[in-house]
mmCIF file of C-alpha atoms in Angstrom:
data_model
loop_
_atom_site.group_PDB
_atom_site.id
_atom_site.type_symbol
_atom_site.label_atom_id
_atom_site.label_comp_id
_atom_site.label_asym_id
_atom_site.label_seq_id
_atom_site.Cartn_x
_atom_site.Cartn_y
_atom_site.Cartn_z
ATOM 1 C CA GLN A 24 13.735 27.136 -19.290
ATOM 2 C CA ARG A 25 14.258 30.432 -17.056
ATOM 3 C CA ARG A 26 11.270 30.352 -15.327
ATOM 4 C CA VAL A 27 11.552 27.080 -14.273
ATOM 5 C CA LEU A 28 14.847 27.415 -13.060
ATOM 6 C CA GLU A 29 14.124 30.403 -11.356
ATOM 7 C CA PHE A 30 10.712 28.832 -9.881
ATOM 8 C CA LEU A 31 13.152 25.558 -8.876
ATOM 9 C CA ARG A 32 15.942 27.924 -7.244
ATOM 10 C CA GLU A 33 13.068 29.667 -4.688
ATOM 11 C CA VAL A 34 10.362 27.132 -3.833
ATOM 12 C CA PRO A 35 10.908 25.852 -0.815
ATOM 13 C CA PHE A 36 12.198 22.258 -0.071
ATOM 14 C CA GLY A 37 11.896 19.251 3.202
ATOM 15 C CA VAL A 38 11.583 21.645 6.482
ATOM 16 C CA ARG A 39 9.975 24.867 6.732
ATOM 17 C CA LYS A 40 9.829 24.645 10.757
ATOM 18 C CA MET A 41 10.443 22.241 13.986
ATOM 19 C CA CYS A 42 7.832 21.692 16.500
ATOM 20 C CA GLU A 43 8.349 23.627 19.918
ATOM 21 C CA GLU A 44 6.937 20.694 21.967
ATOM 22 C CA PRO A 45 7.759 17.515 21.161
ATOM 23 C CA ALA A 46 11.452 19.224 20.763
ATOM 24 C CA GLY A 47 12.900 17.508 17.074
ATOM 25 C CA LEU A 48 9.053 16.575 15.858
ATOM 26 C CA VAL A 49 8.867 18.281 12.189
ATOM 27 C CA HIS A 50 5.807 20.579 12.199
ATOM 28 C CA THR A 51 5.746 21.727 8.472
ATOM 29 C CA SER A 52 7.260 20.192 5.797
ATOM 30 C CA ASP A 53 7.261 19.712 1.665
ATOM 31 C CA ASN A 54 9.229 17.563 -1.244
ATOM 32 C CA MET A 55 8.640 17.503 -4.673
ATOM 33 C CA GLY A 56 7.429 14.034 -5.585
ATOM 34 C CA ILE A 57 7.192 14.014 -9.192
ATOM 35 C CA ILE A 58 7.959 15.445 -12.298
ATOM 36 C CA LYS A 59 6.886 15.465 -15.866
ATOM 37 C CA THR A 60 8.440 17.390 -19.292
ATOM 38 C CA PHE A 61 5.988 17.266 -22.093
ATOM 39 C CA GLU A 62 7.026 18.743 -25.429
ATOM 40 C CA ASP A 63 4.844 22.623 -24.407
ATOM 41 C CA LYS A 64 5.152 22.312 -20.604
ATOM 42 C CA ILE A 65 6.384 20.858 -17.320
ATOM 43 C CA CYS A 66 4.161 19.882 -14.417
ATOM 44 C CA GLY A 67 5.538 18.653 -10.601
ATOM 45 C CA THR A 68 3.984 17.564 -7.722
ATOM 46 C CA LEU A 69 4.524 19.196 -4.087
ATOM 47 C CA SER A 70 3.481 16.780 -0.826
ATOM 48 C CA VAL A 71 3.094 19.443 2.017
ATOM 49 C CA ARG A 72 2.281 18.222 5.346
ATOM 50 C CA SER A 73 2.352 20.441 8.568
ATOM 51 C CA ILE A 74 0.457 19.594 12.128
ATOM 52 C CA SER A 75 -1.921 22.771 11.760
ATOM 53 C CA THR A 76 -3.702 23.124 9.100
ATOM 54 C CA GLU A 77 -3.107 26.878 8.649
ATOM 55 C CA SER A 78 0.503 26.312 8.307
ATOM 56 C CA ARG A 79 -0.097 23.616 5.713
ATOM 57 C CA ASP A 80 -1.848 26.094 3.665
ATOM 58 C CA GLY A 81 -0.240 28.943 4.339
ATOM 59 C CA LEU A 82 3.252 26.744 2.794
ATOM 60 C CA ALA A 83 0.467 26.157 0.133
ATOM 61 C CA GLU A 84 -0.163 28.930 -0.832
ATOM 62 C CA GLU A 85 3.549 30.592 -1.090
ATOM 63 C CA ILE A 86 4.146 27.936 -3.106
ATOM 64 C CA SER A 87 1.315 28.129 -5.057
ATOM 65 C CA GLU A 88 2.702 31.992 -5.519
ATOM 66 C CA LEU A 89 5.419 31.058 -7.220
ATOM 67 C CA VAL A 90 4.223 28.513 -9.803
ATOM 68 C CA LYS A 91 2.377 32.057 -10.899
ATOM 69 C CA LYS A 92 5.159 34.112 -10.937
ATOM 70 C CA ALA A 93 6.949 31.389 -13.134
ATOM 71 C CA GLY A 94 3.393 31.382 -15.229
ATOM 72 C CA GLY A 95 2.375 28.170 -14.382
ATOM 73 C CA GLN A 96 -1.028 27.205 -12.728
ATOM 74 C CA THR A 97 -1.472 25.127 -9.653
ATOM 75 C CA ARG A 98 -4.101 22.608 -8.233
ATOM 76 C CA THR A 99 -4.328 21.151 -4.906
ATOM 77 C CA TYR A 100 -5.767 17.649 -3.515
ATOM 78 C CA GLY A 101 -4.924 15.338 -1.144
ATOM 79 C CA GLU A 102 -4.892 17.185 1.709
ATOM 80 C CA TYR A 103 -4.783 15.765 5.316
ATOM 81 C CA PRO A 104 -5.651 17.662 7.964
ATOM 82 C CA GLY A 105 -3.967 18.972 11.023
ATOM 83 C CA TRP A 106 -3.137 16.363 13.673
ATOM 84 C CA ASP A 107 -2.036 18.280 17.154
ATOM 85 C CA TYR A 108 0.533 16.648 19.759
ATOM 86 C CA LYS A 109 -1.848 15.746 22.874
ATOM 87 C CA LYS A 110 0.694 16.271 25.709
ATOM 88 C CA ASP A 111 -2.159 14.783 28.474
ATOM 89 C CA SER A 112 -3.411 12.040 26.610
ATOM 90 C CA ALA A 113 -5.606 8.744 29.032
ATOM 91 C CA LEU A 114 -6.178 6.909 25.872
ATOM 92 C CA ARG A 115 -1.935 6.525 25.282
ATOM 93 C CA GLU A 116 -1.204 5.627 28.843
ATOM 94 C CA LEU A 117 -4.522 3.039 28.558
ATOM 95 C CA MET A 118 -2.808 1.674 26.029
ATOM 96 C CA SER A 119 0.823 1.523 27.034
ATOM 97 C CA GLY A 120 -0.986 0.111 30.497
ATOM 98 C CA VAL A 121 -2.506 -2.614 28.946
ATOM 99 C CA TYR A 122 0.696 -3.036 26.444
ATOM 100 C CA GLU A 123 3.155 -3.409 29.462
ATOM 101 C CA ARG A 124 0.781 -6.174 31.353
ATOM 102 C CA MET A 125 0.258 -8.242 28.002
ATOM 103 C CA TYR A 126 3.454 -8.247 26.857
ATOM 104 C CA GLY A 127 5.536 -7.249 29.809
ATOM 105 C CA LYS A 128 7.281 -4.246 28.569
ATOM 106 C CA THR A 129 7.019 -0.415 27.748
ATOM 107 C CA PRO A 130 5.903 0.456 23.968
ATOM 108 C CA LYS A 131 7.701 1.977 21.320
ATOM 109 C CA ILE A 132 5.876 5.488 21.207
ATOM 110 C CA ASP A 133 6.933 8.192 18.276
ATOM 111 C CA ILE A 134 5.336 10.881 16.743
ATOM 112 C CA ILE A 135 5.604 11.273 13.315
ATOM 113 C CA HIS A 136 5.389 13.978 10.765
ATOM 114 C CA ALA A 137 2.990 12.211 8.335
ATOM 115 C CA GLY A 138 -0.628 12.583 6.882
ATOM 116 C CA LEU A 139 -2.766 10.028 8.578
ATOM 117 C CA GLU A 140 -7.249 9.197 8.405
ATOM 118 C CA CYS A 141 -6.436 10.768 12.654
ATOM 119 C CA GLY A 142 -6.406 14.245 11.444
ATOM 120 C CA VAL A 143 -9.315 13.487 9.156
ATOM 121 C CA ILE A 144 -11.557 12.116 12.030
ATOM 122 C CA LEU A 145 -10.296 14.712 14.202
ATOM 123 C CA SER A 146 -11.374 17.262 11.950
ATOM 124 C CA LYS A 147 -15.336 15.640 12.079
ATOM 125 C CA MET A 148 -14.969 15.248 16.759
ATOM 126 C CA PRO A 149 -11.999 17.491 17.846
ATOM 127 C CA SER A 150 -12.917 16.481 21.479
ATOM 128 C CA LEU A 151 -11.202 13.342 21.272
ATOM 129 C CA ASP A 152 -8.474 11.828 22.468
ATOM 130 C CA ILE A 153 -6.763 9.697 19.149
ATOM 131 C CA VAL A 154 -4.029 6.779 18.990
ATOM 132 C CA SER A 155 -2.858 5.357 15.966
ATOM 133 C CA MET A 156 -1.247 2.414 15.672
ATOM 134 C CA GLY A 157 -0.115 -0.290 12.945
ATOM 135 C CA CYS A 158 1.452 -3.813 12.832
ATOM 136 C CA ASN A 159 4.932 -4.369 11.296
ATOM 137 C CA LEU A 160 5.475 -3.224 7.547
ATOM 138 C CA TRP A 161 7.951 -3.055 4.846
ATOM 139 C CA ASP A 162 8.062 -1.254 1.257
ATOM 140 C CA ILE A 163 5.319 0.936 1.673
ATOM 141 C CA HIS A 164 3.723 2.749 -0.633
ATOM 142 C CA THR A 165 5.892 0.330 -3.255
ATOM 143 C CA PRO A 166 4.160 -2.584 -5.146
ATOM 144 C CA ASP A 167 6.675 -4.854 -2.708
ATOM 145 C CA GLU A 168 4.268 -3.440 0.457
ATOM 146 C CA ARG A 169 4.154 -6.524 2.780
ATOM 147 C CA MET A 170 2.396 -6.733 5.679
ATOM 148 C CA SER A 171 3.755 -9.273 9.560
ATOM 149 C CA VAL A 172 0.761 -11.340 9.535
ATOM 150 C CA SER A 173 1.627 -12.446 13.153
ATOM 151 C CA SER A 174 1.902 -8.651 14.034
ATOM 152 C CA PHE A 175 -1.133 -8.276 12.603
ATOM 153 C CA MET A 176 -3.118 -10.710 14.981
ATOM 154 C CA ARG A 177 -1.175 -9.515 17.800
ATOM 155 C CA MET A 178 -2.678 -5.860 17.250
ATOM 156 C CA GLY A 179 -5.915 -6.919 16.590
ATOM 157 C CA GLU A 180 -5.299 -9.277 20.537
ATOM 158 C CA PHE A 181 -4.175 -5.698 21.824
ATOM 159 C CA VAL A 182 -6.944 -3.671 20.875
ATOM 160 C CA ARG A 183 -9.421 -5.709 21.955
ATOM 161 C CA GLU A 184 -8.027 -5.531 25.892
ATOM 162 C CA VAL A 185 -8.048 -2.401 25.548
ATOM 163 C CA LEU A 186 -11.623 -2.089 24.699
ATOM 164 C CA LYS A 187 -12.382 -4.192 27.804
ATOM 165 C CA GLU A 188 -10.541 -1.708 29.896
ATOM 166 C CA ILE A 189 -11.882 1.341 27.945
ATOM 167 C CA LYS A 190 -15.477 2.764 30.457
#
């Protein structure tokens, strides 16, 4: 019990590092997910995220050392490679222009701190200019997750128009 409490006092939670560019974007973070107690042990899940694979792995190693210090073991799974923000993106500019022509307004462009398939694709093809987008979703990652069909259909039309303009 003492070792678990010491671990929980020492283990980092939340934002560990912010990006210099763009300002305001989380660079590296972690959070405790599930904790299960058993008669003779406690098991926990921590999610570690980072734009940088090096920073992600460094934080995971720091957490692993704290687990070992508490007498526990770690197992790593489900890692997403980092995906650095690309300040100059020809694809993002092209997509913004197509969106403005189609819908008469500037698209909302967000940079988020999350694991996305784009990081996996870029780890295999690092020279790609890549953008992630999606339709309207609610209650994501819950049994009540829903998607707007009309938003999905608009996204399909948008992708077809973008593909027509890619040379």
